[in-house]
Amino acid sequence: MNELELKELWKTANEKLEESFIINRKNAEDITRIKVYNFLSSMKPIKIFALLVGILWVSIGATVLGRIYLNTFSEANKFFLFSATIQILLTAIALFVYIYQLIKIYQVNSDESILKTQGKLVQLRISTLWSTRILFLQLPVWTTFWWNETMLTDWNLFQWIITIVITITFTYVSMWLFFNIKYENRNKKWFQLIFSGKEWIPLMKSMELLEQVEDYKVK
């Protein structure tokens, strides 16, 4: 075998390796897209269930509160009324975020490019963090809705101290979580305790898979 034949053989082998590499990469991308689609599809039931329950809760709450504001506002317990109003409003805002998330999840398909899918996953991640922040802002009002006017006249100092401490604690926790629920804190234990269900884990697995594909491309 002369030098020319060796060069041709080497060139043919390289071309076959390159072709095999391209096919393997394409197969890896296709499999990854299917896995990502399946991961995101697993999020749909819990999202839909939470959305339906939330809509029911907000609808009932808004109806009850609306009647109180219109018919019995002067006699109503203002602590309960305003606390419940804040809770319903925050839940309603979170519901809009859930609707946005469901739209994004249903927009993802196994045929679109990795880059487009990554963009949608980032939007899902951001909106998930925001919906959780918003929901945690409700914590303080769960400590005030039962307050009433008799507290002002019948309670002693000790009862007031306990009540105020509880409310301040819940307020501090809610604000701390609002400002610290960030993606960069995802490896911290408290974060993983909050984000450990089907609304978060499939999303993270999907992002990891796409990152692996990108790393494979670079290599």
Short mmCIF file of N, CA and C in Angstrom, two decimals, residues 22-128:
data_model
loop_
_atom_site.label_atom_id
_atom_site.label_comp_id
_atom_site.label_asym_id
_atom_site.label_seq_id
_atom_site.Cartn_x
_atom_site.Cartn_y
_atom_site.Cartn_z
N ILE A 22 -21.69 13.24 13.74
CA ILE A 22 -22.85 14.10 13.45
C ILE A 22 -24.15 13.35 13.71
N ILE A 23 -24.20 12.08 13.27
CA ILE A 23 -25.40 11.28 13.48
C ILE A 23 -25.66 11.06 14.97
N ASN A 24 -24.60 10.75 15.72
CA ASN A 24 -24.74 10.54 17.16
C ASN A 24 -25.21 11.81 17.86
N ARG A 25 -24.65 12.94 17.44
CA ARG A 25 -25.06 14.21 18.04
C ARG A 25 -26.52 14.52 17.73
N LYS A 26 -26.91 14.25 16.48
CA LYS A 26 -28.31 14.48 16.09
C LYS A 26 -29.24 13.57 16.89
N ASN A 27 -28.85 12.31 17.04
CA ASN A 27 -29.67 11.38 17.83
C ASN A 27 -29.76 11.82 19.29
N ALA A 28 -28.63 12.29 19.82
CA ALA A 28 -28.60 12.75 21.21
C ALA A 28 -29.53 13.95 21.40
N GLU A 29 -29.53 14.87 20.43
CA GLU A 29 -30.40 16.04 20.51
C GLU A 29 -31.87 15.63 20.43
N ASP A 30 -32.17 14.70 19.52
CA ASP A 30 -33.56 14.24 19.37
C ASP A 30 -34.06 13.56 20.64
N ILE A 31 -33.22 12.70 21.20
CA ILE A 31 -33.60 11.99 22.43
C ILE A 31 -33.78 12.99 23.58
N THR A 32 -32.88 13.96 23.63
CA THR A 32 -32.96 14.98 24.69
C THR A 32 -34.24 15.79 24.57
N ARG A 33 -34.60 16.18 23.36
CA ARG A 33 -35.83 16.95 23.16
C ARG A 33 -37.05 16.16 23.61
N ILE A 34 -37.05 14.87 23.31
CA ILE A 34 -38.18 14.01 23.71
C ILE A 34 -38.24 13.90 25.23
N LYS A 35 -37.07 13.73 25.86
CA LYS A 35 -37.03 13.64 27.32
C LYS A 35 -37.51 14.94 27.97
N VAL A 36 -37.05 16.06 27.42
CA VAL A 36 -37.46 17.36 27.95
C VAL A 36 -38.97 17.53 27.82
N TYR A 37 -39.49 17.16 26.67
CA TYR A 37 -40.94 17.25 26.44
C TYR A 37 -41.70 16.40 27.46
N ASN A 38 -41.19 15.20 27.73
CA ASN A 38 -41.85 14.32 28.70
C ASN A 38 -41.75 14.88 30.12
N PHE A 39 -40.59 15.44 30.46
CA PHE A 39 -40.43 16.05 31.78
C PHE A 39 -41.44 17.19 31.98
N LEU A 40 -41.53 18.06 30.98
CA LEU A 40 -42.44 19.19 31.09
C LEU A 40 -43.90 18.74 31.08
N SER A 41 -44.19 17.69 30.32
CA SER A 41 -45.56 17.17 30.30
C SER A 41 -45.97 16.65 31.67
N SER A 42 -45.00 16.14 32.43
CA SER A 42 -45.31 15.63 33.77
C SER A 42 -45.70 16.76 34.72
N MET A 43 -45.39 18.00 34.34
CA MET A 43 -45.74 19.15 35.18
C MET A 43 -47.18 19.61 34.94
N LYS A 44 -47.75 19.22 33.82
CA LYS A 44 -49.07 19.73 33.45
C LYS A 44 -50.16 19.39 34.46
N PRO A 45 -50.28 18.12 34.91
CA PRO A 45 -51.38 17.79 35.83
C PRO A 45 -51.38 18.63 37.11
N ILE A 46 -50.22 18.77 37.75
CA ILE A 46 -50.17 19.52 39.01
C ILE A 46 -50.42 21.01 38.77
N LYS A 47 -49.95 21.52 37.63
CA LYS A 47 -50.20 22.92 37.29
C LYS A 47 -51.69 23.16 37.05
N ILE A 48 -52.31 22.27 36.30
CA ILE A 48 -53.73 22.41 36.00
C ILE A 48 -54.56 22.28 37.28
N PHE A 49 -54.20 21.29 38.12
CA PHE A 49 -54.92 21.11 39.38
C PHE A 49 -54.81 22.35 40.26
N ALA A 50 -53.58 22.87 40.40
CA ALA A 50 -53.37 24.06 41.23
C ALA A 50 -54.13 25.25 40.66
N LEU A 51 -54.15 25.35 39.34
CA LEU A 51 -54.86 26.46 38.69
C LEU A 51 -56.36 26.37 38.95
N LEU A 52 -56.93 25.18 38.81
CA LEU A 52 -58.37 25.00 39.03
C LEU A 52 -58.75 25.28 40.48
N VAL A 53 -57.95 24.76 41.41
CA VAL A 53 -58.21 25.01 42.83
C VAL A 53 -58.08 26.50 43.14
N GLY A 54 -57.06 27.12 42.56
CA GLY A 54 -56.85 28.55 42.78
C GLY A 54 -57.99 29.39 42.23
N ILE A 55 -58.46 29.04 41.04
CA ILE A 55 -59.59 29.77 40.44
C ILE A 55 -60.83 29.62 41.31
N LEU A 56 -61.07 28.40 41.79
CA LEU A 56 -62.23 28.17 42.66
C LEU A 56 -62.11 28.99 43.95
N TRP A 57 -60.91 28.97 44.55
CA TRP A 57 -60.68 29.71 45.79
C TRP A 57 -60.87 31.21 45.59
N VAL A 58 -60.28 31.74 44.54
CA VAL A 58 -60.38 33.18 44.27
C VAL A 58 -61.82 33.57 43.93
N SER A 59 -62.50 32.73 43.17
CA SER A 59 -63.89 33.03 42.79
C SER A 59 -64.79 33.10 44.01
N ILE A 60 -64.67 32.09 44.87
CA ILE A 60 -65.49 32.08 46.09
C ILE A 60 -65.12 33.25 46.99
N GLY A 61 -63.82 33.45 47.17
CA GLY A 61 -63.37 34.54 48.03
C GLY A 61 -63.79 35.90 47.52
N ALA A 62 -63.64 36.11 46.22
CA ALA A 62 -64.01 37.40 45.63
C ALA A 62 -65.52 37.64 45.75
N THR A 63 -66.30 36.57 45.59
CA THR A 63 -67.76 36.70 45.71
C THR A 63 -68.16 37.09 47.14
N VAL A 64 -67.59 36.38 48.11
CA VAL A 64 -67.90 36.67 49.51
C VAL A 64 -67.45 38.07 49.90
N LEU A 65 -66.23 38.42 49.53
CA LEU A 65 -65.71 39.74 49.88
C LEU A 65 -66.48 40.86 49.17
N GLY A 66 -66.85 40.60 47.93
CA GLY A 66 -67.61 41.60 47.19
C GLY A 66 -68.93 41.92 47.87
N ARG A 67 -69.60 40.89 48.35
CA ARG A 67 -70.88 41.09 49.05
C ARG A 67 -70.68 41.86 50.36
N ILE A 68 -69.58 41.55 51.04
CA ILE A 68 -69.30 42.26 52.29
C ILE A 68 -69.04 43.74 52.02
N TYR A 69 -68.22 44.02 51.01
CA TYR A 69 -67.92 45.42 50.67
C TYR A 69 -69.18 46.18 50.26
N LEU A 70 -70.06 45.51 49.54
CA LEU A 70 -71.25 46.19 49.02
C LEU A 70 -72.38 46.30 50.03
N ASN A 71 -72.52 45.28 50.88
CA ASN A 71 -73.72 45.23 51.73
C ASN A 71 -73.47 45.44 53.22
N THR A 72 -72.37 44.92 53.73
CA THR A 72 -72.19 44.97 55.19
C THR A 72 -70.82 45.51 55.59
N PHE A 73 -70.30 46.43 54.80
CA PHE A 73 -68.95 46.93 55.06
C PHE A 73 -68.83 47.57 56.44
N SER A 74 -69.79 48.36 56.83
CA SER A 74 -69.71 49.09 58.10
C SER A 74 -69.71 48.15 59.30
N GLU A 75 -70.41 47.02 59.19
CA GLU A 75 -70.47 46.08 60.31
C GLU A 75 -69.38 45.01 60.27
N ALA A 76 -68.69 44.91 59.15
CA ALA A 76 -67.72 43.82 58.97
C ALA A 76 -66.47 44.02 59.82
N ASN A 77 -65.84 42.90 60.14
CA ASN A 77 -64.56 42.92 60.83
C ASN A 77 -63.49 43.35 59.83
N LYS A 78 -62.98 44.56 60.01
CA LYS A 78 -62.04 45.12 59.04
C LYS A 78 -60.73 44.33 58.98
N PHE A 79 -60.30 43.77 60.09
CA PHE A 79 -59.08 42.96 60.08
C PHE A 79 -59.24 41.76 59.14
N PHE A 80 -60.37 41.08 59.29
CA PHE A 80 -60.64 39.94 58.42
C PHE A 80 -60.80 40.39 56.98
N LEU A 81 -61.55 41.45 56.78
CA LEU A 81 -61.87 41.90 55.43
C LEU A 81 -60.62 42.28 54.64
N PHE A 82 -59.77 43.10 55.24
CA PHE A 82 -58.58 43.56 54.53
C PHE A 82 -57.53 42.45 54.39
N SER A 83 -57.42 41.60 55.41
CA SER A 83 -56.48 40.47 55.32
C SER A 83 -56.90 39.51 54.21
N ALA A 84 -58.19 39.20 54.17
CA ALA A 84 -58.70 38.29 53.14
C ALA A 84 -58.56 38.91 51.75
N THR A 85 -58.76 40.21 51.66
CA THR A 85 -58.63 40.89 50.36
C THR A 85 -57.20 40.79 49.83
N ILE A 86 -56.24 41.03 50.71
CA ILE A 86 -54.83 40.93 50.31
C ILE A 86 -54.51 39.50 49.87
N GLN A 87 -55.00 38.53 50.62
CA GLN A 87 -54.73 37.13 50.29
C GLN A 87 -55.32 36.76 48.93
N ILE A 88 -56.54 37.17 48.68
CA ILE A 88 -57.19 36.86 47.41
C ILE A 88 -56.49 37.55 46.25
N LEU A 89 -56.08 38.80 46.44
CA LEU A 89 -55.39 39.53 45.38
C LEU A 89 -54.05 38.87 45.03
N LEU A 90 -53.29 38.49 46.04
CA LEU A 90 -52.00 37.84 45.79
C LEU A 90 -52.19 36.49 45.11
N THR A 91 -53.21 35.76 45.53
CA THR A 91 -53.49 34.47 44.89
C THR A 91 -53.89 34.67 43.43
N ALA A 92 -54.67 35.71 43.17
CA ALA A 92 -55.09 35.99 41.79
C ALA A 92 -53.88 36.32 40.91
N ILE A 93 -52.94 37.09 41.45
CA ILE A 93 -51.73 37.40 40.70
C ILE A 93 -50.95 36.13 40.39
N ALA A 94 -50.83 35.25 41.39
CA ALA A 94 -50.13 33.98 41.19
C ALA A 94 -50.82 33.13 40.14
N LEU A 95 -52.15 33.21 40.07
CA LEU A 95 -52.89 32.43 39.07
C LEU A 95 -52.55 32.88 37.65
N PHE A 96 -52.39 34.18 37.46
CA PHE A 96 -52.00 34.68 36.14
C PHE A 96 -50.62 34.14 35.75
N VAL A 97 -49.74 34.05 36.74
CA VAL A 97 -48.41 33.48 36.48
C VAL A 97 -48.54 32.00 36.10
N TYR A 98 -49.43 31.28 36.78
CA TYR A 98 -49.65 29.87 36.47
C TYR A 98 -50.18 29.70 35.05
N ILE A 99 -51.08 30.57 34.65
CA ILE A 99 -51.62 30.51 33.29
C ILE A 99 -50.49 30.73 32.28
N TYR A 100 -49.64 31.70 32.56
CA TYR A 100 -48.48 31.97 31.70
C TYR A 100 -47.58 30.74 31.61
N GLN A 101 -47.36 30.07 32.74
CA GLN A 101 -46.52 28.89 32.75
C GLN A 101 -47.11 27.76 31.92
N LEU A 102 -48.40 27.55 32.06
CA LEU A 102 -49.06 26.50 31.28
C LEU A 102 -48.96 26.77 29.78
N ILE A 103 -49.11 28.03 29.41
CA ILE A 103 -48.98 28.39 27.99
C ILE A 103 -47.58 28.04 27.50
N LYS A 104 -46.57 28.38 28.29
CA LYS A 104 -45.19 28.09 27.90
C LYS A 104 -44.94 26.58 27.81
N ILE A 105 -45.49 25.83 28.76
CA ILE A 105 -45.30 24.38 28.76
C ILE A 105 -45.93 23.76 27.51
N TYR A 106 -47.13 24.22 27.17
CA TYR A 106 -47.81 23.67 26.00
C TYR A 106 -47.17 24.13 24.69
N GLN A 107 -46.41 25.21 24.74
CA GLN A 107 -45.72 25.68 23.54
C GLN A 107 -44.48 24.85 23.22
N VAL A 108 -43.95 24.17 24.23
CA VAL A 108 -42.76 23.35 24.02
C VAL A 108 -43.13 22.08 23.27
N ASN A 109 -42.40 21.78 22.22
CA ASN A 109 -42.61 20.52 21.50
C ASN A 109 -41.27 19.88 21.18
N SER A 110 -41.31 18.63 20.84
CA SER A 110 -40.08 17.86 20.66
C SER A 110 -39.39 18.13 19.33
N ASP A 111 -39.96 19.01 18.50
CA ASP A 111 -39.38 19.28 17.19
C ASP A 111 -38.62 20.61 17.12
N GLU A 112 -38.83 21.48 18.11
CA GLU A 112 -38.19 22.79 18.02
C GLU A 112 -36.72 22.72 18.42
N SER A 113 -36.01 23.78 18.12
CA SER A 113 -34.57 23.80 18.37
C SER A 113 -34.26 23.83 19.86
N ILE A 114 -33.05 23.38 20.18
CA ILE A 114 -32.60 23.38 21.57
C ILE A 114 -32.59 24.79 22.13
N LEU A 115 -32.18 25.75 21.32
CA LEU A 115 -32.08 27.14 21.77
C LEU A 115 -33.44 27.70 22.16
N LYS A 116 -34.46 27.43 21.34
CA LYS A 116 -35.80 27.92 21.65
C LYS A 116 -36.34 27.27 22.93
N THR A 117 -36.09 25.98 23.06
CA THR A 117 -36.55 25.27 24.25
C THR A 117 -35.87 25.82 25.49
N GLN A 118 -34.58 26.10 25.39
CA GLN A 118 -33.86 26.67 26.53
C GLN A 118 -34.45 28.01 26.94
N GLY A 119 -34.81 28.83 25.95
CA GLY A 119 -35.41 30.12 26.24
C GLY A 119 -36.72 29.98 27.00
N LYS A 120 -37.54 29.02 26.60
CA LYS A 120 -38.82 28.80 27.28
C LYS A 120 -38.61 28.25 28.69
N LEU A 121 -37.60 27.41 28.86
CA LEU A 121 -37.31 26.86 30.18
C LEU A 121 -36.84 27.96 31.14
N VAL A 122 -36.06 28.89 30.63
CA VAL A 122 -35.62 30.02 31.45
C VAL A 122 -36.83 30.85 31.89
N GLN A 123 -37.75 31.08 30.97
CA GLN A 123 -38.96 31.84 31.31
C GLN A 123 -39.80 31.09 32.34
N LEU A 124 -39.87 29.77 32.20
CA LEU A 124 -40.60 28.96 33.19
C LEU A 124 -39.93 29.04 34.55
N ARG A 125 -38.61 28.99 34.55
CA ARG A 125 -37.87 29.06 35.82
C ARG A 125 -38.11 30.39 36.52
N ILE A 126 -38.02 31.47 35.77
CA ILE A 126 -38.21 32.80 36.34
C ILE A 126 -39.63 32.95 36.88
N SER A 127 -40.61 32.52 36.10
CA SER A 127 -42.01 32.67 36.53
C SER A 127 -42.33 31.79 37.73
N THR A 128 -41.70 30.61 37.81
CA THR A 128 -41.91 29.74 38.97
C THR A 128 -41.39 30.39 40.24
#
